[in-house]
Amino acid sequence: MPKIVVQVMPKQELLDPAGKAVQRSLAAAGQGHFTDVRIGKRFEIATDREVTAELMQEVAQLADDLLSNGVIEDVISIEVADEAAEALEGEAE
Amino acid sequence: MPKIVVQVMPKQELLDPAGKAVQRSLAAAGQGHFTDVRIGKRFEIATDREVTAELMQEVAQLADDLLSNGVIEDVISIEVADEAAEALEGEAE
């Protein structure tokens, strides 16, 4: 079944407390050369339909309406997952 | 500054309650053709160093140690963010 990947990140101008906490712990561990960390979400959406432009438009709409909060987040990419990557992910277990 | 993107997903065989909730609400809204939703994390890590194989190895290590829980999650990709994509993300606001 095809899988569509939607990626959502906090808006650039917003403070990301969780990301800040990770960055501080890296700095404390001597890895201060990692100067910023931001944490977002990755959605994998499986569908039993063929992937068409219309279906991608539907995913874009639900990404805005359901998967992200437009006030604090940006939907930064919507892509059809590459079958090969999927197979790889299957082996990663 | 270079940015490295780490993506983490729940292990395939694990139930993803949050993803299930999203899938059920899609089905309730008549979008049952989205048969499964899984939700993971996307980390963007900025660095003031040049990206080398050694630095990527360091990121792989911290992805395992700090950014994911090996019992329930898989690190599925570690990539250098494409500068162009970054510029695009900047415009997306």
mmCIF file of C-alpha atoms in Angstrom, chain B residues 36-79:
data_model
loop_
_atom_site.group_PDB
_atom_site.id
_atom_site.type_symbol
_atom_site.label_atom_id
_atom_site.label_comp_id
_atom_site.label_asym_id
_atom_site.label_seq_id
_atom_site.Cartn_x
_atom_site.Cartn_y
_atom_site.Cartn_z
ATOM 1 C CA ASP B 36 -3.209 3.631 8.793
ATOM 2 C CA VAL B 37 -1.477 6.623 10.395
ATOM 3 C CA ARG B 38 1.782 6.445 12.339
ATOM 4 C CA ILE B 39 3.328 9.420 14.095
ATOM 5 C CA GLY B 40 7.046 9.897 14.693
ATOM 6 C CA LYS B 41 9.526 12.690 15.326
ATOM 7 C CA ARG B 42 11.631 14.882 13.109
ATOM 8 C CA PHE B 43 14.735 16.546 14.556
ATOM 9 C CA GLU B 44 16.580 19.385 12.855
ATOM 10 C CA ILE B 45 20.064 19.773 14.287
ATOM 11 C CA ALA B 46 22.101 22.835 13.277
ATOM 12 C CA THR B 47 25.880 22.749 13.605
ATOM 13 C CA ASP B 48 28.686 25.279 13.269
ATOM 14 C CA ARG B 49 31.010 22.566 12.007
ATOM 15 C CA GLU B 50 31.572 21.234 8.520
ATOM 16 C CA VAL B 51 29.564 18.093 7.862
ATOM 17 C CA THR B 52 31.989 15.157 7.712
ATOM 18 C CA ALA B 53 31.537 11.393 7.959
ATOM 19 C CA GLU B 54 32.784 11.680 11.512
ATOM 20 C CA LEU B 55 30.186 14.309 12.404
ATOM 21 C CA MET B 56 27.429 12.169 10.837
ATOM 22 C CA GLN B 57 28.636 9.227 12.922
ATOM 23 C CA GLU B 58 28.411 11.449 16.009
ATOM 24 C CA VAL B 59 24.823 12.386 15.059
ATOM 25 C CA ALA B 60 23.973 8.704 14.525
ATOM 26 C CA GLN B 61 25.236 7.971 18.021
ATOM 27 C CA LEU B 62 23.281 10.774 19.652
ATOM 28 C CA ALA B 63 20.206 9.786 17.642
ATOM 29 C CA ASP B 64 20.394 6.352 19.252
ATOM 30 C CA ASP B 65 21.333 7.579 22.704
ATOM 31 C CA LEU B 66 19.286 10.766 23.104
ATOM 32 C CA LEU B 67 16.738 11.257 20.349
ATOM 33 C CA SER B 68 15.116 7.830 20.288
ATOM 34 C CA ASN B 69 14.131 5.025 22.613
ATOM 35 C CA GLY B 70 15.594 1.881 21.082
ATOM 36 C CA VAL B 71 12.977 -0.294 22.729
ATOM 37 C CA ILE B 72 10.004 1.294 20.981
ATOM 38 C CA GLU B 73 11.458 3.414 18.167
ATOM 39 C CA ASP B 74 13.677 3.131 15.099
ATOM 40 C CA VAL B 75 15.929 5.888 13.751
ATOM 41 C CA ILE B 76 14.870 5.644 10.115
ATOM 42 C CA SER B 77 16.958 8.339 8.489
ATOM 43 C CA ILE B 78 19.779 10.802 9.111
ATOM 44 C CA GLU B 79 20.334 13.289 6.283
#
